[in-house]
XYZ file of C-alpha atoms in Angstrom:
656
model
C -2.743 -28.583 -14.108
C -2.654 -29.026 -17.914
C -5.127 -27.673 -20.399
C -8.104 -30.076 -20.281
C -8.955 -29.924 -23.977
C -5.350 -30.481 -25.078
C -5.125 -33.375 -22.627
C -8.241 -34.943 -24.079
C -6.918 -34.873 -27.671
C -3.573 -36.309 -26.551
C -5.351 -39.148 -24.765
C -7.468 -39.920 -27.868
C -4.440 -40.033 -30.201
C -2.512 -42.346 -27.864
C -5.558 -44.590 -27.524
C -5.806 -44.868 -31.328
C -2.139 -45.937 -31.577
C -2.628 -48.560 -28.861
C -5.779 -50.032 -30.447
C -4.583 -50.076 -34.104
C -1.561 -51.578 -35.788
C -1.494 -48.694 -38.284
C -3.222 -45.271 -38.452
C -3.199 -42.344 -40.877
C -3.503 -38.585 -40.415
C -6.786 -38.603 -42.303
C -8.186 -41.387 -40.104
C -7.209 -39.593 -36.861
C -8.514 -36.240 -38.097
C -11.881 -37.808 -38.962
C -12.271 -39.729 -35.677
C -11.041 -37.007 -33.291
C -12.428 -33.955 -35.082
C -9.254 -31.991 -35.779
C -7.603 -30.860 -39.000
C -4.846 -33.021 -40.465
C -2.376 -30.177 -39.886
C -3.263 -30.044 -36.172
C -3.016 -33.837 -35.930
C 0.508 -33.771 -37.407
C 1.592 -31.095 -34.896
C 0.167 -33.019 -31.937
C 1.735 -36.317 -33.071
C 5.169 -34.644 -33.236
C 4.731 -33.356 -29.669
C 3.484 -36.747 -28.415
C 6.398 -38.538 -30.095
C 8.867 -36.232 -28.347
C 7.182 -36.902 -25.000
C 7.238 -40.697 -25.546
C 10.917 -40.751 -26.474
C 11.964 -38.481 -23.578
C 10.184 -40.744 -21.114
C 11.388 -44.035 -22.567
C 7.928 -45.084 -23.728
C 8.788 -45.976 -27.309
C 8.315 -43.901 -30.462
C 5.886 -43.226 -33.302
C 7.171 -44.485 -36.656
C 5.995 -43.072 -39.993
C 6.024 -44.447 -43.534
C 5.032 -42.021 -46.314
C 1.716 -42.896 -48.075
C 1.362 -45.966 -45.817
C 0.684 -44.731 -42.282
C 2.013 -44.524 -38.724
C 2.414 -47.033 -35.882
C 3.600 -47.158 -32.268
C 6.935 -48.908 -31.825
C 6.791 -49.948 -28.148
C 7.138 -53.157 -26.138
C 4.485 -54.553 -23.785
C 5.915 -52.819 -20.713
C 5.994 -49.476 -22.499
C 2.465 -49.963 -23.825
C 1.186 -50.821 -20.353
C 2.746 -47.598 -18.970
C 1.040 -45.574 -21.700
C -2.271 -47.315 -21.018
C -1.954 -46.583 -17.293
C -1.401 -42.973 -18.215
C -4.520 -42.556 -20.323
C -6.768 -44.554 -17.965
C -5.466 -42.931 -14.759
C -8.104 -41.005 -12.802
C -6.035 -37.814 -12.814
C -5.306 -38.091 -16.563
C -2.114 -36.007 -16.334
C -0.034 -36.138 -19.484
C 3.382 -34.723 -18.769
C 4.096 -32.506 -21.750
C 7.080 -30.284 -20.869
C 9.671 -29.514 -18.232
C 7.565 -26.974 -16.350
C 4.461 -29.128 -16.050
C 6.617 -32.085 -14.993
C 8.217 -29.951 -12.291
C 4.840 -28.709 -11.037
C 3.459 -32.245 -10.893
C 6.581 -33.419 -9.023
C 6.433 -30.487 -6.590
C 2.837 -31.340 -5.701
C 3.910 -34.816 -4.625
C 7.103 -33.635 -2.900
C 5.360 -30.909 -0.876
C 2.577 -33.353 0.026
C 5.228 -35.871 1.140
C 6.448 -33.479 3.817
C 3.003 -33.474 5.446
C 1.617 -37.000 5.170
C 3.641 -39.648 3.297
C 7.125 -40.770 2.267
C 8.280 -40.792 -1.359
C 11.080 -42.539 -3.232
C 12.571 -41.570 -6.582
C 11.031 -44.690 -8.163
C 7.602 -43.884 -6.707
C 7.825 -40.345 -8.048
C 8.903 -41.592 -11.487
C 6.068 -44.134 -11.636
C 3.435 -41.629 -10.501
C 4.487 -39.283 -13.300
C 4.968 -42.073 -15.885
C 8.635 -41.145 -16.245
C 11.814 -43.149 -16.436
C 14.058 -42.825 -13.361
C 16.746 -40.823 -15.271
C 14.090 -38.373 -16.480
C 12.615 -38.167 -12.961
C 16.060 -37.275 -11.593
C 16.225 -34.354 -14.043
C 12.820 -33.167 -12.837
C 13.962 -33.493 -9.212
C 16.871 -31.152 -9.983
C 14.377 -28.579 -11.335
C 12.374 -28.950 -8.125
C 15.530 -28.393 -6.080
C 16.114 -25.049 -7.809
C 12.565 -23.879 -7.100
C 12.662 -24.979 -3.462
C 16.003 -23.213 -2.960
C 14.180 -19.909 -3.428
C 12.512 -20.633 -0.100
C 15.690 -21.893 1.600
C 14.521 -25.512 1.310
C 16.930 -28.342 0.447
C 15.584 -31.389 -1.372
C 17.810 -34.375 -0.564
C 17.840 -37.936 -1.896
C 18.585 -40.250 1.032
C 19.845 -43.735 0.166
C 17.446 -46.572 1.091
C 14.945 -43.978 2.259
C 13.938 -41.664 -0.566
C 13.310 -37.940 -0.915
C 13.511 -35.642 2.072
C 12.934 -31.897 2.606
C 15.370 -30.094 4.882
C 13.840 -26.792 5.968
C 12.272 -24.758 8.752
C 8.516 -24.822 9.245
C 8.385 -21.154 8.227
C 10.107 -21.863 4.909
C 7.819 -24.804 4.219
C 4.662 -22.778 4.859
C 5.845 -19.941 2.632
C 6.687 -22.404 -0.154
C 3.375 -24.267 0.121
C 1.330 -21.059 0.114
C 3.234 -19.805 -2.918
C 2.740 -23.118 -4.731
C -1.014 -23.182 -4.114
C -1.466 -19.516 -5.045
C 0.917 -19.219 -7.994
C 2.301 -22.447 -9.390
C -0.804 -24.537 -9.884
C -2.587 -21.776 -11.794
C -5.968 -23.027 -10.653
C -9.106 -21.249 -9.561
C -10.006 -24.136 -7.265
C -8.080 -23.111 -4.142
C -10.240 -25.437 -2.013
C -9.214 -28.560 -3.918
C -5.542 -27.677 -3.612
C -5.809 -27.009 0.124
C -7.576 -30.323 0.746
C -5.034 -32.191 -1.387
C -2.224 -31.058 0.924
C -4.280 -30.935 4.132
C -6.986 -33.630 3.968
C -9.693 -33.810 6.608
C -10.026 -30.076 7.257
C -13.396 -28.431 7.809
C -12.663 -25.877 5.114
C -16.148 -24.384 5.203
C -15.806 -23.576 8.916
C -12.436 -21.885 8.417
C -13.735 -19.820 5.491
C -16.841 -18.740 7.435
C -14.667 -17.719 10.392
C -12.576 -15.395 8.205
C -15.683 -13.905 6.565
C -17.262 -13.344 9.982
C -14.101 -11.566 11.165
C -14.159 -9.389 8.042
C -17.688 -8.246 8.839
C -16.911 -7.512 12.463
C -13.838 -5.496 11.509
C -15.679 -3.614 8.796
C -13.710 -4.386 5.646
C -13.609 -6.718 2.647
C -10.337 -8.472 1.917
C -9.232 -8.611 -1.697
C -9.414 -12.142 -3.152
C -5.643 -12.628 -3.011
C -5.411 -11.485 0.620
C -8.411 -13.612 1.595
C -6.950 -16.732 -0.021
C -3.569 -16.180 1.630
C -5.176 -15.889 5.073
C -7.313 -18.948 4.306
C -4.290 -21.052 3.311
C -2.175 -20.000 6.311
C -5.098 -20.558 8.698
C -5.614 -24.045 7.259
C -1.914 -24.839 7.766
C -2.121 -23.903 11.451
C -5.317 -25.884 12.045
C -3.972 -28.910 10.149
C -0.745 -28.842 12.172
C -2.721 -28.743 15.419
C -4.614 -31.839 14.275
C -1.388 -33.839 13.785
C 0.204 -36.001 16.455
C 3.680 -34.658 15.756
C 3.250 -30.967 15.292
C 6.048 -28.920 13.706
C 6.552 -25.746 15.684
C 7.302 -22.222 14.512
C 10.234 -20.512 16.186
C 9.166 -17.039 17.357
C 10.857 -15.324 20.288
C 9.133 -13.558 23.170
C 10.534 -10.216 22.023
C 9.032 -10.736 18.547
C 5.685 -11.640 20.096
C 5.818 -8.505 22.229
C 6.530 -6.330 19.191
C 3.801 -7.963 17.113
C 1.181 -7.493 19.808
C 1.317 -3.727 19.114
C -0.089 -4.222 15.635
C -3.739 -4.373 14.548
C -2.782 -7.310 12.336
C -2.027 -9.425 15.412
C -5.474 -8.778 16.854
C -7.037 -9.645 13.500
C -5.172 -12.985 13.362
C -6.160 -13.640 16.977
C -9.821 -13.075 16.148
C -9.708 -15.361 13.082
C -8.331 -18.266 15.117
C -10.692 -17.593 18.005
C -13.666 -17.998 15.686
C -12.201 -21.126 14.064
C -11.647 -22.882 17.402
C -14.995 -21.913 18.973
C -16.511 -25.179 17.749
C -13.314 -27.265 17.608
C -11.378 -28.952 20.383
C -8.161 -27.167 19.379
C -5.907 -24.546 20.827
C -3.924 -22.507 18.311
C -0.450 -21.655 19.676
C 0.539 -17.987 19.923
C 3.357 -18.707 17.456
C 0.769 -19.502 14.778
C -1.144 -16.316 15.583
C 2.110 -14.391 15.263
C 2.982 -16.079 11.974
C -0.415 -15.260 10.435
C -0.247 -11.667 11.700
C 3.148 -11.178 10.032
C 1.781 -12.427 6.711
C -1.154 -9.986 6.970
C 1.205 -7.225 8.066
C 3.577 -7.684 5.149
C 0.986 -8.250 2.429
C 1.850 -5.969 -0.510
C 3.935 -3.726 1.749
C 7.399 -5.260 1.578
C 8.967 -8.109 -0.341
C 9.832 -10.750 2.230
C 11.887 -12.381 -0.494
C 11.474 -15.958 0.775
C 15.178 -16.025 1.478
C 15.062 -17.802 4.790
C 15.963 -14.743 6.833
C 13.230 -15.658 9.304
C 10.298 -13.903 10.912
C 12.496 -11.586 12.940
C 14.106 -10.177 9.811
C 10.740 -9.714 8.107
C 9.384 -7.806 11.082
C 12.607 -5.845 11.371
C 12.388 -4.889 7.701
C 8.807 -3.697 8.096
C 9.616 -1.593 11.159
C 12.721 -0.194 9.466
C 10.550 0.934 6.572
C 8.207 2.722 8.980
C 11.047 4.325 10.899
C 12.723 5.588 7.729
C 9.413 7.011 6.522
C 8.754 8.852 9.796
C 12.247 10.371 9.678
C 11.662 11.470 6.091
C 8.350 13.082 7.109
C 10.014 14.991 9.948
C 12.816 16.163 7.643
C 10.275 17.439 5.122
C 8.206 19.252 7.753
C 11.364 20.795 9.228
C 12.427 21.983 5.800
C 9.043 23.447 4.893
C 8.472 25.249 8.221
C 12.095 26.243 8.962
C 11.586 24.733 12.417
C 14.060 21.957 13.245
C 11.979 19.020 14.482
C 14.557 16.322 13.760
C 15.420 15.894 17.445
C 11.812 15.917 18.657
C 11.610 12.388 20.062
C 7.967 12.855 21.034
C 6.990 13.651 17.428
C 9.012 10.719 16.095
C 7.495 8.203 18.494
C 3.978 9.622 18.142
C 4.007 9.378 14.338
C 5.562 5.908 14.411
C 2.913 4.524 16.761
C 0.118 6.223 14.811
C 1.285 4.961 11.414
C 1.164 1.269 12.322
C -2.621 1.016 12.766
C -3.191 3.737 10.157
C -1.506 1.696 7.420
C -3.635 -1.288 8.420
C -6.795 0.824 8.133
C -5.762 2.247 4.765
C -4.655 -1.112 3.378
C -7.987 -2.760 4.158
C -10.140 0.347 3.612
C -11.472 0.494 7.140
C -13.447 3.687 7.681
C -12.033 5.931 10.375
C -13.663 9.216 11.329
C -11.751 12.006 13.024
C -14.316 14.213 14.725
C -11.733 16.997 14.930
C -11.271 17.253 11.148
C -13.644 20.217 10.869
C -11.852 22.041 13.670
C -8.422 21.270 12.201
C -9.455 22.544 8.747
C -10.724 25.735 10.351
C -8.114 26.382 13.046
C -4.963 24.646 11.777
C -5.061 25.549 8.089
C -1.330 26.071 7.765
C -0.423 22.793 9.400
C -3.006 20.846 7.389
C -1.475 22.275 4.208
C 1.911 20.998 5.286
C 0.337 17.586 5.881
C -0.803 17.441 2.257
C 2.812 17.090 1.207
C 3.051 14.074 3.500
C 0.208 12.431 1.580
C 2.427 12.476 -1.514
C 5.272 10.873 0.455
C 2.873 8.296 1.852
C 1.668 7.221 -1.567
C 5.224 7.067 -2.911
C 6.469 4.819 -0.093
C 3.416 2.668 0.633
C 1.246 2.888 -2.478
C -1.825 3.869 -0.442
C -3.990 6.987 -0.656
C -4.407 8.703 2.694
C -7.815 10.094 3.680
C -8.573 13.563 4.995
C -9.495 12.231 8.444
C -6.187 10.370 8.739
C -4.291 13.395 7.480
C -5.949 15.580 10.099
C -4.536 13.428 12.876
C -1.043 13.762 11.427
C -1.572 17.536 11.350
C -2.217 17.444 15.107
C 1.112 15.689 15.749
C 2.928 18.236 13.611
C 1.192 21.197 15.250
C 2.082 19.934 18.720
C 5.724 19.610 17.662
C 5.758 23.093 16.129
C 4.295 24.479 19.353
C 6.952 22.683 21.408
C 9.819 23.873 19.265
C 8.761 27.444 18.545
C 10.559 30.417 20.109
C 8.945 31.936 23.254
C 6.310 34.603 22.624
C 6.150 37.803 24.671
C 2.810 39.552 25.114
C 1.072 42.460 26.795
C -2.481 42.155 28.163
C -4.472 45.409 27.920
C -7.390 45.293 30.364
C -9.371 47.383 32.860
C -10.400 44.320 34.853
C -9.335 43.646 38.424
C -5.928 42.209 39.240
C -7.453 38.828 40.050
C -9.239 38.534 36.697
C -6.135 39.668 34.824
C -4.056 37.055 36.647
C -6.638 34.405 35.779
C -6.479 35.379 32.086
C -2.649 35.280 32.080
C -2.519 31.888 33.806
C -5.094 30.378 31.443
C -3.260 31.707 28.384
C 0.084 30.318 29.588
C -1.484 26.914 30.256
C -3.115 26.870 26.821
C -0.180 28.257 24.812
C 3.210 26.696 25.597
C 5.132 29.395 23.695
C 3.550 32.190 25.727
C 6.070 32.590 28.556
C 5.814 36.281 29.450
C 2.635 38.403 29.671
C 2.876 41.995 30.878
C -0.376 43.600 32.105
C -1.289 47.190 31.200
C -4.463 49.140 31.939
C -6.318 50.868 29.096
C -5.361 54.196 30.670
C -1.629 53.411 30.788
C -1.339 51.571 27.466
C 0.826 53.153 24.776
C 1.591 51.329 21.530
C 5.080 52.885 21.462
C 5.941 50.911 24.593
C 5.224 47.602 22.820
C 8.113 47.378 20.386
C 9.594 44.437 22.323
C 6.407 42.281 22.381
C 5.098 39.843 19.804
C 1.460 39.970 20.832
C -1.011 42.564 22.129
C -4.006 40.905 23.826
C -6.877 43.226 24.733
C -10.322 42.903 26.308
C -11.431 46.231 24.777
C -11.327 47.631 21.252
C -8.148 49.717 20.913
C -8.977 51.587 17.668
C -5.491 50.838 16.393
C -4.210 49.160 13.218
C -1.566 46.671 14.348
C -1.288 43.039 13.190
C -0.209 41.963 16.690
C -3.564 42.860 18.297
C -5.966 40.079 19.379
C -9.286 41.058 20.960
C -10.769 38.660 23.549
C -13.654 38.710 26.048
C -13.193 39.755 29.672
C -13.486 36.143 30.856
C -11.360 34.522 28.103
C -13.599 31.819 26.677
C -12.447 29.034 24.309
C -12.988 31.265 21.288
C -10.579 33.808 22.743
C -7.965 31.151 23.504
C -8.169 29.860 19.918
C -7.801 33.399 18.539
C -4.605 33.830 20.579
C -3.290 30.439 19.444
C -3.929 31.255 15.782
C -2.143 34.597 16.126
C 0.847 32.836 17.733
C 0.961 30.413 14.813
C 0.978 33.317 12.374
C 3.792 34.942 14.302
C 5.812 31.716 14.246
C 5.343 31.252 10.510
C 6.236 34.875 9.854
C 9.339 34.681 12.029
C 10.490 31.563 10.175
C 9.651 32.995 6.778
C 12.496 33.874 4.452
C 12.239 36.145 1.427
C 9.088 35.280 -0.495
C 10.012 33.736 -3.837
C 10.104 30.363 -5.517
C 13.552 28.824 -5.732
C 14.963 28.772 -9.261
C 14.705 24.964 -9.278
C 10.912 25.358 -9.010
C 10.581 27.727 -11.956
C 10.522 24.873 -14.457
C 7.335 23.611 -12.783
C 5.499 26.674 -14.126
C 4.695 27.786 -17.652
C 2.146 30.281 -19.012
C 0.340 27.597 -21.061
C -0.617 25.844 -17.834
C -2.043 28.952 -16.140
C -5.743 29.617 -16.743
C -7.014 32.958 -15.382
C -10.634 33.960 -14.795
C -12.044 30.759 -16.258
C -15.800 30.229 -16.383
C -16.665 26.611 -15.538
C -19.735 24.987 -14.048
C -18.047 22.424 -11.795
C -14.911 20.623 -10.695
C -15.114 17.979 -13.426
C -15.187 20.543 -16.225
C -12.181 22.377 -14.805
C -10.062 19.279 -14.209
C -10.828 17.933 -17.677
C -9.866 21.299 -19.192
C -6.498 21.291 -17.442
C -5.996 17.568 -17.981
C -6.409 17.810 -21.765
C -3.740 20.512 -21.905
C -1.337 18.420 -19.823
C -1.887 15.372 -22.045
C -1.502 17.420 -25.235
C 1.848 18.749 -24.039
C 2.990 15.241 -23.095
C 3.415 15.949 -19.386
C 1.002 13.218 -18.261
C -0.539 10.033 -19.661
C -4.160 9.718 -20.768
C -4.886 7.946 -17.469
C -3.628 10.758 -15.243
C -6.760 12.875 -14.954
C -8.815 9.815 -13.955
C -6.396 9.234 -11.056
C -7.088 12.830 -9.981
C -10.824 12.084 -9.925
C -10.170 8.826 -8.062
C -8.260 10.701 -5.384
C -10.966 13.365 -5.143
C -13.479 10.607 -4.410
C -11.348 9.443 -1.476
C -9.916 12.652 -0.011
C -11.193 16.244 -0.299
C -8.478 18.630 -1.509
C -9.923 22.027 -0.649
C -7.638 23.663 1.926
C -9.455 26.862 2.884
C -9.260 30.484 1.658
C -11.077 29.356 -1.516
C -8.102 27.240 -2.627
C -7.902 23.583 -3.730
C -4.838 21.425 -4.453
C -5.913 18.332 -6.435
C -3.230 15.864 -7.502
C -3.015 12.421 -9.119
C -0.919 9.271 -9.414
C 2.802 9.938 -9.863
C 3.111 6.840 -12.059
C 1.073 8.615 -14.749
C 3.318 11.723 -14.767
C 5.952 12.107 -17.489
C 7.253 15.512 -16.419
C 6.481 17.382 -13.203
C 4.443 20.580 -13.572
C 2.042 22.768 -11.621
C -1.135 23.834 -13.436
C -3.071 26.801 -12.045
C -6.577 28.161 -12.561
C -8.482 31.158 -11.171
C -12.244 31.253 -11.715
C -14.729 33.994 -12.542
C -17.180 32.480 -10.064
C -16.457 30.031 -7.226
C -17.511 26.400 -7.721
C -18.401 23.799 -5.107
C -15.363 21.685 -4.262
C -16.302 18.995 -1.785
C -18.220 21.044 0.769
C -16.464 24.369 0.181
C -16.516 27.066 -2.482
C -13.279 27.327 -4.446
C -12.035 29.789 -7.073
C -8.254 29.213 -7.032
C -6.972 25.762 -8.029
C -3.421 24.408 -8.143
C -3.209 21.004 -9.854
C 0.009 19.570 -8.405
C 1.517 17.351 -11.088
C 4.559 16.655 -8.928
C 6.780 13.639 -8.368
C 8.826 12.231 -5.483
C 10.478 9.402 -7.399
C 14.103 10.498 -6.906
C 16.125 12.818 -4.705
C 15.979 15.752 -7.122
C 12.213 15.493 -7.605
C 11.642 15.086 -3.855
C 13.781 18.117 -2.999
C 12.173 20.276 -5.666
C 8.662 19.286 -4.538
C 9.568 20.233 -0.966
C 10.973 23.586 -2.093
C 7.822 24.296 -4.097
C 5.533 23.300 -1.255
C 7.446 25.431 1.230
C 6.791 28.562 -0.815
C 3.337 27.528 -1.936
C 2.101 27.430 1.652
C 3.190 31.049 2.082
C 1.592 31.962 -1.248
C -1.933 31.036 -0.065
C -1.745 31.348 3.722
C -4.099 34.335 3.982
C -7.099 35.836 2.181
C -4.993 38.884 1.357
C -2.379 36.817 -0.479
C -4.974 34.711 -2.302
C -6.765 37.917 -3.365
C -3.563 38.978 -5.127
C -3.700 35.772 -7.178
C -7.369 36.350 -7.963
C -6.639 39.854 -9.234
C -3.962 38.903 -11.794
C -5.370 39.525 -15.274
C -3.273 37.345 -17.601
C -1.424 34.033 -17.562
C 1.849 35.800 -18.435
C 1.472 38.217 -15.495
C 0.682 35.273 -13.227
C 3.777 33.406 -14.414
C 5.920 36.522 -13.877
C 4.524 36.904 -10.358
C 5.544 33.340 -9.505
C 9.104 33.465 -10.840
C 10.096 37.054 -9.969
């Protein structure tokens, strides 16, 4: 608890005063091995401690020496102190409080404790012990625990079992400031098979495919020990968790993790861990580093409610952003809201504990749902802002699927004409299959090649043909006679383009976005060998202009190692940690020759140095992203960017 070396010197000085009628600074310095100046400082501190605790005082006489003025009782107390096995010398208010808390928290589990017993164990007078008890009361209040002094009985803790466990975990992890977690656990919970419990958690880690950080591991270890220790007691103190809370918790991956930990612990023990303990551990895993439970005694229900409220608010924010960017109102899409909410719960767990998760559809989504995946990139910024976790490409792809399904549900009906010389039966089959595959496709008129006239198609959104029409019309989609999956996907992609075009307003960046751009941050026709060279080039300019810290560009590389940022059409959108951004900007580069970016070739790069830290920044980032998606949504549009010859012309193109 105290510094061992300082303790040792204090013990040696006190021993010298007890064994000698008179000592000098020079004598003590020579015997103990410290300078006379250090000896004088330590003697002043020791004298203060002795006087505060009613153990006498050190008297000094210039050019003669020093002696201990203490009676036999006081000397015996000092001797007990320096010969005690724990050798704790109480030096200040904080260390006294910590030492007292250890005994008080232990009392609640195994023994009783009176004020006199506490004072004697700390070598304090009763009045001084009462002052320390008041300090302990203040600390325990943080956890909604009352420390009472009961006449003819002693000290007593008045609290719920939840509050006690939170306080004890916090004390072991934070207050004792010790690397020996095991010793602290066994002090409060003697008789535990700590090795078995630790091995059970490690085994669960391996089976679940992740490595807990030291802090998380120790928290789970401490809470697991509490549950096992309680089950070993004759009079167990129960946790109060309702059936509705248990039902809610069972939806979370964290509950199954806690269940597995206890299952492994009890495999070789004659114990049954109550579901309330499983629930309690799962809540602690669930809330780790995600929300501040505050230790304010609001109970498990409030903690869980707070966590779910955070998720719900985030999902609503995501839907608002997507609605704003796409101009499709999804705010009343209950299916999207519920789907994202249910998906986020296990996703956050996976991200928090770095569990690998592969989405086999990622390749398809990057190829067929480019627009929607680009929208999802904005969500990754929101996700990091709210939860402090970096989302992977595979996870982002799943979110893109939810968004695409919602856009399909909420898009306006599409009218089409099918141009075909096939029989009526085959044409009907094609129409039925298209309607089943494309929800927006409500009306399909059939026309033979002989009767087809483009002038009769002014009222249709889509012209689907099984033969080449030799016409230039953006509405035309050519499919095979039997409509295979490739044909269906071509029709779907054309419908998506139509929906985006119909929702598209005049193409320009809002004036609020103009300050994100500046000619100095636009690099045209650069010649670089790889991604690292380009990002360092841009990063140095951003640092020089004071827009980011020196650490920013490393956070960009860190993100690139986790999540690829190429988005198709030869475009990449790297970005870094918002905490390292001083002023939001967008840096742009076009390259003379494409470079390999992840697994794709890229020659147009937008480094998004954007923030979401307040309402203005969030709104401006959304406005930028809304237009940016339209800026790069086709090869034709990206080719315009590639062709711009100077940074000034590029800047003018963006802000016109």
